[in-house]
CSV table of C-alpha atoms in Angstrom, one decimal:
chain,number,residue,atom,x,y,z
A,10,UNK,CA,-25.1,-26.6,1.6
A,11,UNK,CA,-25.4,-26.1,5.5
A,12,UNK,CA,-22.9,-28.2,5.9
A,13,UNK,CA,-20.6,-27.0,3.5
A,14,UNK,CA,-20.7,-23.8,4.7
A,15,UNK,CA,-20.0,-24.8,8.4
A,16,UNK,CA,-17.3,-26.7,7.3
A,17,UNK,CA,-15.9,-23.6,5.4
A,18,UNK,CA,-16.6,-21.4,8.9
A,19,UNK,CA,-14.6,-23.9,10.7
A,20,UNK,CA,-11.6,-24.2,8.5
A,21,UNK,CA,-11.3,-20.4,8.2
A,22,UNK,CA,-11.8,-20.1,11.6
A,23,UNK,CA,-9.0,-22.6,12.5
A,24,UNK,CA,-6.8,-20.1,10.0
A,25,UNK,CA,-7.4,-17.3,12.3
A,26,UNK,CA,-7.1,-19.0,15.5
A,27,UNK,CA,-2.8,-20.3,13.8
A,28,UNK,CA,-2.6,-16.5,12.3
A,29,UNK,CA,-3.3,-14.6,15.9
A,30,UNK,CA,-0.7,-16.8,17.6
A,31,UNK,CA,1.9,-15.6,15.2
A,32,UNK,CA,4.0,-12.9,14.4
A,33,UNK,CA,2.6,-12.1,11.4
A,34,UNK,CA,-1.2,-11.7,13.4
A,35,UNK,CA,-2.5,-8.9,11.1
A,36,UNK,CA,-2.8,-11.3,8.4
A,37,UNK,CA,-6.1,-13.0,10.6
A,38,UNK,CA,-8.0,-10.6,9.2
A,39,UNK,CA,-8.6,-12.3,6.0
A,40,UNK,CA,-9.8,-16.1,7.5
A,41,UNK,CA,-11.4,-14.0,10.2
A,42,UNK,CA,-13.9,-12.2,7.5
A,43,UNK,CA,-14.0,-15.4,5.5
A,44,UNK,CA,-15.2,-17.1,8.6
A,45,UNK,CA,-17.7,-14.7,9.9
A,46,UNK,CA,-19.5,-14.9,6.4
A,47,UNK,CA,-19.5,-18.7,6.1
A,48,UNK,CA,-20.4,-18.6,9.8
A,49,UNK,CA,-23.5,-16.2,9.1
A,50,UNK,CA,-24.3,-18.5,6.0
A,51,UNK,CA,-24.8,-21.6,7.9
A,52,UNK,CA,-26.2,-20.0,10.6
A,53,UNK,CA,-29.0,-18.2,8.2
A,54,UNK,CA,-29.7,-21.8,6.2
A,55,UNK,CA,-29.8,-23.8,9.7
A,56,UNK,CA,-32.7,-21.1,11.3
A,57,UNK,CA,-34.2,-22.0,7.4
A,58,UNK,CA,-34.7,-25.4,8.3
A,59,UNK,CA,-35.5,-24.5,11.9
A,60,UNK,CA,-32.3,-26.1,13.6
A,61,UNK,CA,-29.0,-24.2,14.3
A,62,UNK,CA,-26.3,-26.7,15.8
A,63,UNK,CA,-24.2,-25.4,18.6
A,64,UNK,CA,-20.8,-25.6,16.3
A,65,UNK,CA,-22.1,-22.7,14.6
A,66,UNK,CA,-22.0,-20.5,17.7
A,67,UNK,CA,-18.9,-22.1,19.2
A,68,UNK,CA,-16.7,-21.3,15.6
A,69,UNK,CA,-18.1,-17.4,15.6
A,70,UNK,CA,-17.0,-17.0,19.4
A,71,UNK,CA,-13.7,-18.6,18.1
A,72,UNK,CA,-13.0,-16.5,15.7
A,73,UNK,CA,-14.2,-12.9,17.2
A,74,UNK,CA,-11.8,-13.9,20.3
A,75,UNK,CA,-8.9,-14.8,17.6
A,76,UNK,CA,-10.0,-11.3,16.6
A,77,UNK,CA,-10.1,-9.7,19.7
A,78,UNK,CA,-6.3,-11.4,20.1
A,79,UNK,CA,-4.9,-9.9,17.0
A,80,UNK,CA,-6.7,-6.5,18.0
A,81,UNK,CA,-4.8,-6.3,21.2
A,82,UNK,CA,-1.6,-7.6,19.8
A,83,UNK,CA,-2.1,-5.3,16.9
A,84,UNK,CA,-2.4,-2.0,19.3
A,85,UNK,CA,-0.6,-3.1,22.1
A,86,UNK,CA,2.4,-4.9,21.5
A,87,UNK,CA,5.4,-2.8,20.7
A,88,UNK,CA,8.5,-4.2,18.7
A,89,UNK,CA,11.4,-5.1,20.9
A,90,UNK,CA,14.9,-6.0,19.6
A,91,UNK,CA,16.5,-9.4,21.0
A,92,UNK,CA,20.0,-9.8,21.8
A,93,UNK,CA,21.0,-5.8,21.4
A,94,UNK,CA,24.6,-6.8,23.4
A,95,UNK,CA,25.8,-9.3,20.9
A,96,UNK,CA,25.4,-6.5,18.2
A,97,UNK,CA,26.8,-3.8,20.3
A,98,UNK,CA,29.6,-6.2,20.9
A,99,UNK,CA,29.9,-7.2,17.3
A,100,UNK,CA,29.9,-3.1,16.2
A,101,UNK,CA,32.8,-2.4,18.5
A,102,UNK,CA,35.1,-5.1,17.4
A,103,UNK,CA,34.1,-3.6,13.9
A,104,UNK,CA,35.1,-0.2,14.7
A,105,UNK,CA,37.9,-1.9,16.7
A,106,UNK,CA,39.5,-3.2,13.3
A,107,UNK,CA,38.6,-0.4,11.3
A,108,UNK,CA,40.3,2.1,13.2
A,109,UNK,CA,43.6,-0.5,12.9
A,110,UNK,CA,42.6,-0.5,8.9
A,111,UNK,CA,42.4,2.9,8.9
A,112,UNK,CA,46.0,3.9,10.5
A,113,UNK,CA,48.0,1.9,7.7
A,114,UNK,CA,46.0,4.3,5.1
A,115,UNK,CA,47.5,7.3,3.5
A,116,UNK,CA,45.5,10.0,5.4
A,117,UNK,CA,48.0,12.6,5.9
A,118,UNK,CA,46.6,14.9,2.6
A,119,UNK,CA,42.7,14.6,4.1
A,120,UNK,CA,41.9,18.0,4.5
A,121,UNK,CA,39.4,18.4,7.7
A,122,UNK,CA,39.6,21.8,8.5
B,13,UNK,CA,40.2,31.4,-19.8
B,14,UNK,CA,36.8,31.8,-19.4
B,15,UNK,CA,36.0,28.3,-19.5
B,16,UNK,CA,38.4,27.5,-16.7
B,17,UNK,CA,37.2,30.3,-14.6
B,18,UNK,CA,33.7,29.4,-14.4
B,19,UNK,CA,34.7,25.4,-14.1
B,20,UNK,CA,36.8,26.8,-10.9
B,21,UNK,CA,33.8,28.5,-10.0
B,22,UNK,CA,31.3,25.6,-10.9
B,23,UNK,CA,33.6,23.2,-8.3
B,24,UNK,CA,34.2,25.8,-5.6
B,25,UNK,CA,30.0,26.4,-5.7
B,26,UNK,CA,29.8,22.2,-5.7
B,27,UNK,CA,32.7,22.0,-3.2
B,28,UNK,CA,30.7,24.6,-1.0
B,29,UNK,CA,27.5,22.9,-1.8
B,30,UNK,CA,28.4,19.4,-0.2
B,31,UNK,CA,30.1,20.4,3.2
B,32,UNK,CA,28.4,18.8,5.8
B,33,UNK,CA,26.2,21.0,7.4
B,34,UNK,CA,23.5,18.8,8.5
B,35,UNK,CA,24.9,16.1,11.1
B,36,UNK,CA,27.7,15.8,13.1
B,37,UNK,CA,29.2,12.7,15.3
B,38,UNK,CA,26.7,12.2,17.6
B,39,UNK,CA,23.2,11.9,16.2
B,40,UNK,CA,21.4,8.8,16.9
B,41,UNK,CA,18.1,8.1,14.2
B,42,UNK,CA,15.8,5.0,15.0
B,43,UNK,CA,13.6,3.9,12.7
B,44,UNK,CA,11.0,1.0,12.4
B,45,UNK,CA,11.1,-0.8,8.5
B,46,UNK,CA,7.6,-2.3,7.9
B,47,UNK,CA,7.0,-5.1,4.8
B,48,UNK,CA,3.8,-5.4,3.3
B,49,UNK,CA,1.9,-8.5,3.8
B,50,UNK,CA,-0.9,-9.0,1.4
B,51,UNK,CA,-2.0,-5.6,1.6
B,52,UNK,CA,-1.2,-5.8,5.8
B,53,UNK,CA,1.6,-3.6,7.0
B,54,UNK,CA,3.8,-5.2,9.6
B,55,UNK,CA,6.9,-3.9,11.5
B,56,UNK,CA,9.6,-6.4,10.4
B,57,UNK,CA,12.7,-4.2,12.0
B,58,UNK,CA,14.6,-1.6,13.6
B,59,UNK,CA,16.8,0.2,11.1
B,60,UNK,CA,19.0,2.5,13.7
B,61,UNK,CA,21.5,5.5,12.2
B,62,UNK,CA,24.1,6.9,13.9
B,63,UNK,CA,27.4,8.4,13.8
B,64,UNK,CA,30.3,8.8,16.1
B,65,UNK,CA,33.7,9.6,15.9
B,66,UNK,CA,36.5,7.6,15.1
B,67,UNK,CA,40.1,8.9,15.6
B,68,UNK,CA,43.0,7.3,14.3
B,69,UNK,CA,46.7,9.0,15.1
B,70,UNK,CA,46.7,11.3,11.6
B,71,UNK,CA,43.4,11.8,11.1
B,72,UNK,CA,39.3,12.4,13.2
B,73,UNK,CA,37.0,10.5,10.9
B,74,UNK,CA,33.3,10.0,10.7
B,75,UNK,CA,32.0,6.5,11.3
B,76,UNK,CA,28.4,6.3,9.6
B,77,UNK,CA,27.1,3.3,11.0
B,78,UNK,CA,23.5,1.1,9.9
B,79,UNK,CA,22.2,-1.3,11.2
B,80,UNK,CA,18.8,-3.7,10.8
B,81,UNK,CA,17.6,-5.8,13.3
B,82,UNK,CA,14.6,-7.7,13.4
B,83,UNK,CA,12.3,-7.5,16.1
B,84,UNK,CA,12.5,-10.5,18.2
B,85,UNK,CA,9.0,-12.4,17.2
B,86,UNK,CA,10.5,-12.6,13.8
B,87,UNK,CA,14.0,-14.0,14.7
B,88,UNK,CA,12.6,-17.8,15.1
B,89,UNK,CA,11.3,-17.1,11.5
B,90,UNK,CA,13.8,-15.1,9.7
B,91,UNK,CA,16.4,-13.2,11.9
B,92,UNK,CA,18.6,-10.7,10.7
B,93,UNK,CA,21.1,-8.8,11.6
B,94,UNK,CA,23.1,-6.2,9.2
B,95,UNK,CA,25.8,-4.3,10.2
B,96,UNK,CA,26.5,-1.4,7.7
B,97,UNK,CA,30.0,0.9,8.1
B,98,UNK,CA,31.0,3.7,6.6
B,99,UNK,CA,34.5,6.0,7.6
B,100,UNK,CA,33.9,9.3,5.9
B,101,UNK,CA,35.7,12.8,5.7
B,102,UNK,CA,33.5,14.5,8.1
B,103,UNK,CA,33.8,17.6,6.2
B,104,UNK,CA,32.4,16.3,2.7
B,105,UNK,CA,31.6,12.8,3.5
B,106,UNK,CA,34.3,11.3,1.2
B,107,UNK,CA,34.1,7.6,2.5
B,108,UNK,CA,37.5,5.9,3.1
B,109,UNK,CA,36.7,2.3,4.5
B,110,UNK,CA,33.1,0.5,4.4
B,111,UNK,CA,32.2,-2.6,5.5
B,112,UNK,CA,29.0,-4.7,5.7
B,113,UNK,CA,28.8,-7.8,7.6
B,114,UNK,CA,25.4,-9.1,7.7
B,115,UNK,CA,23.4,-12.5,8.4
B,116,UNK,CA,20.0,-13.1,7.4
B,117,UNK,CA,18.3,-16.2,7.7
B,118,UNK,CA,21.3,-19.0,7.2
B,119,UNK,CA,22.8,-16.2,4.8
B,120,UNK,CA,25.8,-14.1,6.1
B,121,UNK,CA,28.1,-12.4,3.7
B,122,UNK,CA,31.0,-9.6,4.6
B,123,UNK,CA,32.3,-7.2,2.6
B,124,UNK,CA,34.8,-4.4,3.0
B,125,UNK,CA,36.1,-1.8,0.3
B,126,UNK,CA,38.9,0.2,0.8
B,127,UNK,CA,38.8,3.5,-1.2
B,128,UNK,CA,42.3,4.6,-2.9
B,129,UNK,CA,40.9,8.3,-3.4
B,130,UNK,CA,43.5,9.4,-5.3
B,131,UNK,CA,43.8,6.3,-8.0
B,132,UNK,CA,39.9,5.8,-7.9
B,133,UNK,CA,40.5,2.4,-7.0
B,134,UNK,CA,38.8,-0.3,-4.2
B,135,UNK,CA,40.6,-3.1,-2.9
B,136,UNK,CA,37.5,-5.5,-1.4
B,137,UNK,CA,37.5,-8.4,0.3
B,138,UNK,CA,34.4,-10.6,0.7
B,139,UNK,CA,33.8,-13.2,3.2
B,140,UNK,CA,31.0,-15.3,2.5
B,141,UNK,CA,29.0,-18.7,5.0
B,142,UNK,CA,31.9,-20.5,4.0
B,143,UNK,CA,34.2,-18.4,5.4
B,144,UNK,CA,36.3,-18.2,1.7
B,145,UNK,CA,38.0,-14.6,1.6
B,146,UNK,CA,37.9,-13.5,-1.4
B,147,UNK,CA,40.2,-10.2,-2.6
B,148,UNK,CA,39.4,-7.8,-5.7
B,149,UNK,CA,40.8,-4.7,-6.8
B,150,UNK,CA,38.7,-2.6,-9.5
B,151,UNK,CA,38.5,0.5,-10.5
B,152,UNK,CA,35.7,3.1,-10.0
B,153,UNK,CA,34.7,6.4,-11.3
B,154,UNK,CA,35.7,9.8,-9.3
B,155,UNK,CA,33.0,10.6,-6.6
B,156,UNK,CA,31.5,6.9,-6.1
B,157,UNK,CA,30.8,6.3,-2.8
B,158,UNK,CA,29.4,3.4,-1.0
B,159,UNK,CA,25.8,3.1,-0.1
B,160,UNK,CA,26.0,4.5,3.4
B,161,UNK,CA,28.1,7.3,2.9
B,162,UNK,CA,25.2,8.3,-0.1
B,163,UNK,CA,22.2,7.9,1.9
B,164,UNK,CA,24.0,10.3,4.3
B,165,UNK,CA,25.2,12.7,1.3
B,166,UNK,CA,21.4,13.4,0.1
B,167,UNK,CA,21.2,15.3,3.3
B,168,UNK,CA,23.6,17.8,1.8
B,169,UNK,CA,22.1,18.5,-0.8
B,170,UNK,CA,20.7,21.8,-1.4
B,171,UNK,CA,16.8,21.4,-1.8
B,172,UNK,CA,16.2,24.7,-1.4
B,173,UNK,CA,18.2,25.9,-4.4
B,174,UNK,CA,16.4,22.5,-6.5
B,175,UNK,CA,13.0,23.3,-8.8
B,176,UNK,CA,10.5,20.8,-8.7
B,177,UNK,CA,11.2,17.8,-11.2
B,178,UNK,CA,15.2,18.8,-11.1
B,179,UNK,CA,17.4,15.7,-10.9
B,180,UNK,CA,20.2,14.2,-9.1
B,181,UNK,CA,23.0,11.6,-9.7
B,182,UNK,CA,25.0,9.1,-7.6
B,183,UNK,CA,27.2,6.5,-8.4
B,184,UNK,CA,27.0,3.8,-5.9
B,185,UNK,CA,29.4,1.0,-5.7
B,186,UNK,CA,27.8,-2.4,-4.0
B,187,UNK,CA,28.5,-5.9,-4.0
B,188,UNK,CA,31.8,-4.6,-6.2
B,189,UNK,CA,29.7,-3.0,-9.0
B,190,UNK,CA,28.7,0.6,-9.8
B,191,UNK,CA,25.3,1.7,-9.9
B,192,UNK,CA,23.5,4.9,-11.1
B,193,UNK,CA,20.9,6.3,-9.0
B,194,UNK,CA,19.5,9.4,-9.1
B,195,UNK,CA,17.0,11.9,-7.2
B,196,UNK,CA,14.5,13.7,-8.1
B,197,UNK,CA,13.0,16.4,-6.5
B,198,UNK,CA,9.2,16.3,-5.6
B,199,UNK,CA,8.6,19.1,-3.9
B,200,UNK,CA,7.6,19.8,-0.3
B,201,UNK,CA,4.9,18.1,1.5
B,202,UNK,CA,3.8,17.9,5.5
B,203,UNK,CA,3.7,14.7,7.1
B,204,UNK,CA,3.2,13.2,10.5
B,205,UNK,CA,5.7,11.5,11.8
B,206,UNK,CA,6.1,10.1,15.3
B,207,UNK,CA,8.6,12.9,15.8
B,208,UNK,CA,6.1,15.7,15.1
B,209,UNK,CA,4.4,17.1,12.2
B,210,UNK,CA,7.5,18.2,9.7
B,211,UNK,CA,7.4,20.1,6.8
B,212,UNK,CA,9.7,17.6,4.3
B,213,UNK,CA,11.8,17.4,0.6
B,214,UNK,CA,9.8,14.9,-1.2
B,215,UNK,CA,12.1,12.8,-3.1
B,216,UNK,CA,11.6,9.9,-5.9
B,217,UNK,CA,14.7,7.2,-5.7
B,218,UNK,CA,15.7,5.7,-9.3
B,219,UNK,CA,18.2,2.9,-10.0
B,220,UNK,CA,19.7,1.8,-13.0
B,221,UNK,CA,19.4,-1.4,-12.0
B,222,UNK,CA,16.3,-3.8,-10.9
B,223,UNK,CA,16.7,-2.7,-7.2
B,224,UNK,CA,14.4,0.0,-6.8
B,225,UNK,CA,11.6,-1.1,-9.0
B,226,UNK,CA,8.9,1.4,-11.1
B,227,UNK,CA,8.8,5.1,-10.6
B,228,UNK,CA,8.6,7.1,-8.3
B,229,UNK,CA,7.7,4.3,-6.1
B,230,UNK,CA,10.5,4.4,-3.7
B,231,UNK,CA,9.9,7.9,-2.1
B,232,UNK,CA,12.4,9.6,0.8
B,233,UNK,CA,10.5,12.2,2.8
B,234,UNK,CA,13.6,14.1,4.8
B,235,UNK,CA,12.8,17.1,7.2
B,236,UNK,CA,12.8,20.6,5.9
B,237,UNK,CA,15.0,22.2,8.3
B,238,UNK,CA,18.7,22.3,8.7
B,239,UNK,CA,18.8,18.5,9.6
B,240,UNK,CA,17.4,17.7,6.8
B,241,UNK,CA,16.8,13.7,8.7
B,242,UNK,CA,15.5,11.1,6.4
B,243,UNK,CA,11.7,10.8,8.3
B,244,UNK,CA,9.8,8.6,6.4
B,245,UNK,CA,10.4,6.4,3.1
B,246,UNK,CA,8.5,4.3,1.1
B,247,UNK,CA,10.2,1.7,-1.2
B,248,UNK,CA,9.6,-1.0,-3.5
B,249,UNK,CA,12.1,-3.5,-4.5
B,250,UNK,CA,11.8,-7.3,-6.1
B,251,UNK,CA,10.6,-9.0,-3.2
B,252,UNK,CA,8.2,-6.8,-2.5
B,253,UNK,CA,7.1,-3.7,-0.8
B,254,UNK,CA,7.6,-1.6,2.8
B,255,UNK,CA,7.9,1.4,4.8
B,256,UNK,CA,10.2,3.6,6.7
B,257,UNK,CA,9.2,5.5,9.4
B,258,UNK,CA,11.2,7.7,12.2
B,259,UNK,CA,11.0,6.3,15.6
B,260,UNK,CA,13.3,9.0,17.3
B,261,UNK,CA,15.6,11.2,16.5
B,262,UNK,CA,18.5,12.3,19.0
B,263,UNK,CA,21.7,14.2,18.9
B,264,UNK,CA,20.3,16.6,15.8
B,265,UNK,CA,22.9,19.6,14.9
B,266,UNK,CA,20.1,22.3,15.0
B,267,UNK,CA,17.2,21.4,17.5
């Protein structure tokens, strides 16, 4: 069972470690919770049989620095647009050719006063 | 006589109704469009509004312009980038010319109507990856307009005037087919936004198609003031559910 539930810690832990790195960071959350409580499992049946291994540790500091990564990111990290000159280019060739569309249409009868 | 009176009167009061009042060429709205991952809220976007003018030799249009860019951790992922067109009358939003070219993922797809006004006809022509243009002329009912110039109409609407539960209708034409969506009126409600506390319309958005799914889950908060600015919107569609929220807001007509 001790072993079980290590194993469980690790692989959740592993989860939140590849979820911080990416984009989508918030979603660490959910491994990160799973992995605490496996974490505290194994940790609570090894000091039952009077032996805690040092992977137990090493997985809970792994995962609350995973947590501490998606934190930051989380409340620090602002979006930022890539690239905003190719679309500026691409919205005044746009407006470039509508404005051509627009001169072979009947406009004469809009009323704009 | 009396019948044709008050239908003169009725379309003088609705022509009155929907002059533009609340923006002019110049305004500039940034928003950030968040998607919700299993229960997580994450900014996906920048949705950014704007008009400006654009002149041709008869006429001064209004160019009502959207676009949606992802921010750049997403763009290895999933990168899009939608460019959304509208030439309107300035003076009741009438649109003229829309066009949508947009690219999402491997998926690009360009559209353009042309509105004929006067025969309540569109001549379209879509572009799609393989670069086949495709023309199509069909025939729409009086007062559709595309989905730009509509989001842009709500704001002329006159919410004061509206009871609570009181509806309205749009016909929108996308991807070359009319659909029916309508308003309703919700009240008013304050909310926080990152432009200020606002007093806002609450609105519920309705579809007659499967776009906007349930009810009265895809909600428009727009300001309370003159402006009336779309501020914060919630919405919930077939591939799942998101946000809205105002960034900044520049260039209002009324400050």
């Amino acid at each position: 069972m001790k072993q079980l539930f290590t194993i469980l810690a690790m692989t959740a832990a592993i989860f939140t470690v590849v979820f911080s790195v990416l984009p989508f960071s918030n979603l660490a959350i959910f491994p990160a919770i799973a992995s605490i409580f496996f974490t505290s499992m194994a940790y609570y049946l090894s000091k039952k049989t009077g032996e805690v291994k040092k992977i137990i540790p090493f997985i809970f500091f792994l995962t609350i620095m995973s947590l501490a990564l998606t934190a930051y990111k989380a409340l620090f990290t602002t979006g930022e647009v890539a690239n905003e000159q190719v679309l500026k280019e691409k919205e005044a060739v746009s407006k470039e050719k509508a404005i051509e569309e627009l001169e072979e249409l009947d406009l004469d009868d809009i009323n704009l006063d | 006589m009396k019948h044709l009176f008050l239908s003169i009167l009725f379309l003088i009061s609705y022509a009155i109704k929907s002059q533009n009042y609340a923006f002019e060429a110049g305004e500039k709205l940034t928003y950030t469009a968040s998607y919700n991952m299993s229960g997580i809220l994450t900014d996906i976007a920048e949705v950014i509004m704007e008009t400006s003018e654009a002149k041709t030799s008869k006429a001064t249009l209004l160019r009502l312009k959207c676009t949606a860019t992802t921010y750049s951790k997403w763009d290895n992922f999933f990168k899009i980038v939608d460019l959304y067109e509208s030439y309107v009358n300035p003076k009741n939003l009438t649109p003229y010319l829309y066009k949508r070219d947009i690219k999402e993922g491997n998926y690009t797809k360009f559209m353009k109507y042309t509105f004929d006004q006067k025969s309540n006809t569109i001549k379209s022509v879509q572009r799609k990856r393989n670069n086949l243009e495709e023309n199509k002329t069909f025939s729409i009912n009086p007062g559709t307009k595309d989905i730009v110039s509509t989001l842009y109409n709500i704001r002329l609407i006159d919410f004061k005037s509206m009871n609570i539960g009181s509806k309205k209708s749009f016909i929108i034409v996308f991807d070359r087919e009319e659909v029916k969506a309508q308003i309703t009126y919700l009240g008013k409600e304050s909310i926080s936004t990152n432009i200020g506390k606002r007093a806002c319309y609450k609105l519920a958005i309705s579809s007659s198609e499967n776009v906007l799914q349930g009810k009265n889950n895809n909600l428009l908060w727009l300001t309370a003031d003159e402006n009336k600015i779309i501020v914060y919107g919630k919405f919930n569609i077939p591939v799942g559910t998101g946000e809205l929220k105002i960034k900044s807001a520049q260039g209002l007509k009324k400050n």
